[in-house]
Amino acid sequence: MSGSQGIFSGLMPMIALRGFSVFPNIISHLDVIREKSIKSVEYAVKNNKTIFFVNQKNIAQNNPEREDLYNVGVVAAIKQVHRAPGNGGVRILVEGICRARCKELVGKNEVVFADTEVLNDCKSRMSAAYKEAVLRHARELFTDYAQAAAKIPPDVIMGVMSAQDVGHLADYIVSNIPVDTQIKQSVIEQTSPLKRIKYVLKVLDYEKQILVIDSKIEESVRVKIDDNQREYYLREQLKAINDELADGEDDGYTKKIDELDTSEKNKAKLREEAARIAKMPAGSHEASVIRNYIDTCLDLPWGKETIHRIDLDESRRILDRDHYGLEKVKQRILEFLAVYTLAPEVKGQIICLVGPPGVGKSSIAKGIADCMGRRYERVSLGGISDESEIRGHRKTYIGAMPGRIISAVKNAGSCNPVILLDEIDKLGYSYKGDPSAALLEVLDPEQNSEFCDRYIEIPFDLSKVIFITTANTTATIPTPLLDRMEVIELSSYTSEEKFNIAKAHLIKKQLKEFGLSSKNFRMSDKAIHTVIDEYTHEAGVRKLKNSIAAICRKAAVEIVADSQKKVCVTPVKVREFLGTPKFKKAVGNHRDEVGLVNGLAWTSVGGVIMRLEVVSVKGSGKLEITGSLGDVMQESAKAAVTYVRSRADKFSINSNFYKENDIHIHADEGAVPKDGPSAGVTMATALVSCLTGVPVRRDVAMTGEITLRGRVLPIGGLREKSMAAYKEGIKTVFIPAENVADLDEVDDIVKQNVEFVPVENIDQIIKMALVKDVSVKNKLLGVVYAPQKELA
């Protein structure tokens, strides 16, 4: 090896290889195309026929520089040279001699020379036995690889079997398998025979695994292709048989379609789908989809109407039987039924029942269906945010089905049912579409006669359907949708109404549900009032019903466990069954207080008393507003302060109070968000009381929006607010003069116990709401805050 160190070191012509590698002691054929490489071959042939081969890092590089080449290559001897026909290149036969490192490149007369240094293999320290074991393992692994590859020439296999040198075997194997150039370069650079053979065996094992997996994939693809060809052949035969029969089976759909009471256009569409089924395999997925589609269309009540009957006396009896009170609502429903009796073809009568939860909106819709003798279906719209829930899904989708409207008509089995669209105010919208926009077509009498669900794909007449909607508020209903409906408002129940509803309806239903009767269960009137006042706080009667149900369950336990013959429920028994009262009965303020005023507010559960407090302390003129008040209420507070400043002289208030004092306005139940303009008069009255030190009467309440000049503007929700005042024991309620017409809506029992005082200006409220004889009141009741004489 020392001789080769000198002979094959130094300058010699160089060729950069692309995608091919030369190894020591292995004969290789290669074509030389590039002009510089041909010059190098010609120079080597003219001299000592030795040439240096090195691999390119990037085979796409046509004129590689030094940094584009690897450092280690192979010195080889040129054995033969032949001119390649056609491309101007040469074909050479070379035999690798040894590994060498390229120190630098030198260009001379268009020939690239490499300054090389020979790299000899390290001396092996393997024992003879270990060497033999390595050789045998390599031969077995290559044999397995050759079987998997199935393209290895026999002479290559023989060469592997006859190899006796470990390093040479590694070079020989890697030169005859299709691996990446980088792997071959790693073998060329490795001068340790043992490390070289281990690396090659690892590569060989990995390539064998790849070939095995590839073989399995190829086999599965071949089997699948064979199965598809067989299925195609059978399908073609089945198609030919069906064509010969000319009238394939369609599961009797043709006869059923002919019997439908619908247009010929719709029938033609269904016949077309039925004809497709006759030509499809019975078990195919597409046939199943079409079959489900036709079954759904055939199940729709085409032209099947319920023979309705409307008797106003009977309708009144049904409404009175199922609902207590609600006289104006019942009267409007009777008007609706009367008009429908006289003009059944009139379209567009869509009722929207608006009211707090639990006041009986859904049961009223069921009552309308009973009065008309029609079938009833309920569609819940709360939380729907996908337009397809209304219009349906196209039948090509997996799991497709009609929309909720068509499904409700199908379930009703009649084309003229009463359909309740519940919670229409809680429709959502998303990237899947706007359901409220889809409902426009459903509720529009000019369009719904040809409503086309995406699933059934043919028009269906919805003009004979009576649609009734329910909502807790109209604020969240889109205006185009609201315009198509007539709103009927259901207000909250009074305590007396709740008492009568519980006694006439709720208790009887719960007794029947829990297996009790009047023989073994009795609930006193005081007990009912106790449940209403101490365990429920709602506009409707839903929680009242649940509380009575809980009492009935407790009573059933006593009857069964203690063998009691009868359970009499008293107020004490109510507290025993239901536990600690959740609400205290309204008792109002204990005394007339400075800066404390009873305001009136409207919420989703009805009207409530909102007590508003104002405190003034020495400071720098800050205005603090607390109690979760919204932007509108904060603006009302600022308007009240400005009004009081403008009237400071009249009220004997220091005109600089807004500079010398900090004012704090607070509404009770601070965790509950509040907003709206109707607390303006309340804030102004409380502010005047605080700054003058004159208490406000504890038996008055007020509501109204205030302007900077003190005018009192109208408000909404007067019926609910007045009910709250009545429950709190309020004797006088100040209301805007423009709301006098709304007193017709107020319950009679409220008007009998509460005096309503219409006002046009806040001065009228302040004059009547503040205690007139302060000294007498102070002696009798005491005052929470001492009169602020310095402000007088």
JSON list of C-alpha atoms in Angstrom, two decimals, residues 41 58 111 180 249 253 277 303 365 397 419 476 529 565 581 583 600 611 615 650 749 771:
[
{"chain": "A", "resi": 41, "resn": "VAL", "atom": "CA", "xyz": [-10.38, 11.06, -20.32]},
{"chain": "A", "resi": 58, "resn": "ASN", "atom": "CA", "xyz": [-25.97, 18.25, -6.53]},
{"chain": "A", "resi": 111, "resn": "VAL", "atom": "CA", "xyz": [-8.43, 19.79, -18.24]},
{"chain": "A", "resi": 180, "resn": "ASP", "atom": "CA", "xyz": [-29.01, 7.16, -2.97]},
{"chain": "A", "resi": 249, "resn": "GLU", "atom": "CA", "xyz": [-88.71, -4.11, -10.32]},
{"chain": "A", "resi": 253, "resn": "TYR", "atom": "CA", "xyz": [-93.15, 2.79, -6.35]},
{"chain": "A", "resi": 277, "resn": "ILE", "atom": "CA", "xyz": [-83.67, 2.16, -8.70]},
{"chain": "A", "resi": 303, "resn": "GLY", "atom": "CA", "xyz": [-103.48, 16.79, -0.33]},
{"chain": "A", "resi": 365, "resn": "ALA", "atom": "CA", "xyz": [-100.82, 27.12, 20.72]},
{"chain": "A", "resi": 397, "resn": "TYR", "atom": "CA", "xyz": [-74.92, 14.00, 1.67]},
{"chain": "A", "resi": 419, "resn": "ILE", "atom": "CA", "xyz": [-97.26, 24.01, 13.77]},
{"chain": "A", "resi": 476, "resn": "THR", "atom": "CA", "xyz": [-84.00, 39.78, 18.92]},
{"chain": "A", "resi": 529, "resn": "HIS", "atom": "CA", "xyz": [-99.67, 31.31, 48.95]},
{"chain": "A", "resi": 565, "resn": "LYS", "atom": "CA", "xyz": [-104.29, 7.84, 55.25]},
{"chain": "A", "resi": 581, "resn": "PRO", "atom": "CA", "xyz": [-87.66, 29.76, 52.01]},
{"chain": "A", "resi": 583, "resn": "PHE", "atom": "CA", "xyz": [-87.50, 34.48, 48.93]},
{"chain": "A", "resi": 600, "resn": "LEU", "atom": "CA", "xyz": [-89.80, 50.22, 38.85]},
{"chain": "A", "resi": 611, "resn": "ARG", "atom": "CA", "xyz": [-84.46, 50.52, 45.05]},
{"chain": "A", "resi": 615, "resn": "VAL", "atom": "CA", "xyz": [-75.50, 59.55, 49.15]},
{"chain": "A", "resi": 650, "resn": "LYS", "atom": "CA", "xyz": [-85.88, 76.35, 43.88]},
{"chain": "A", "resi": 749, "resn": "ILE", "atom": "CA", "xyz": [-106.85, 44.09, 41.33]},
{"chain": "A", "resi": 771, "resn": "VAL", "atom": "CA", "xyz": [-92.35, 64.00, 53.06]}
]
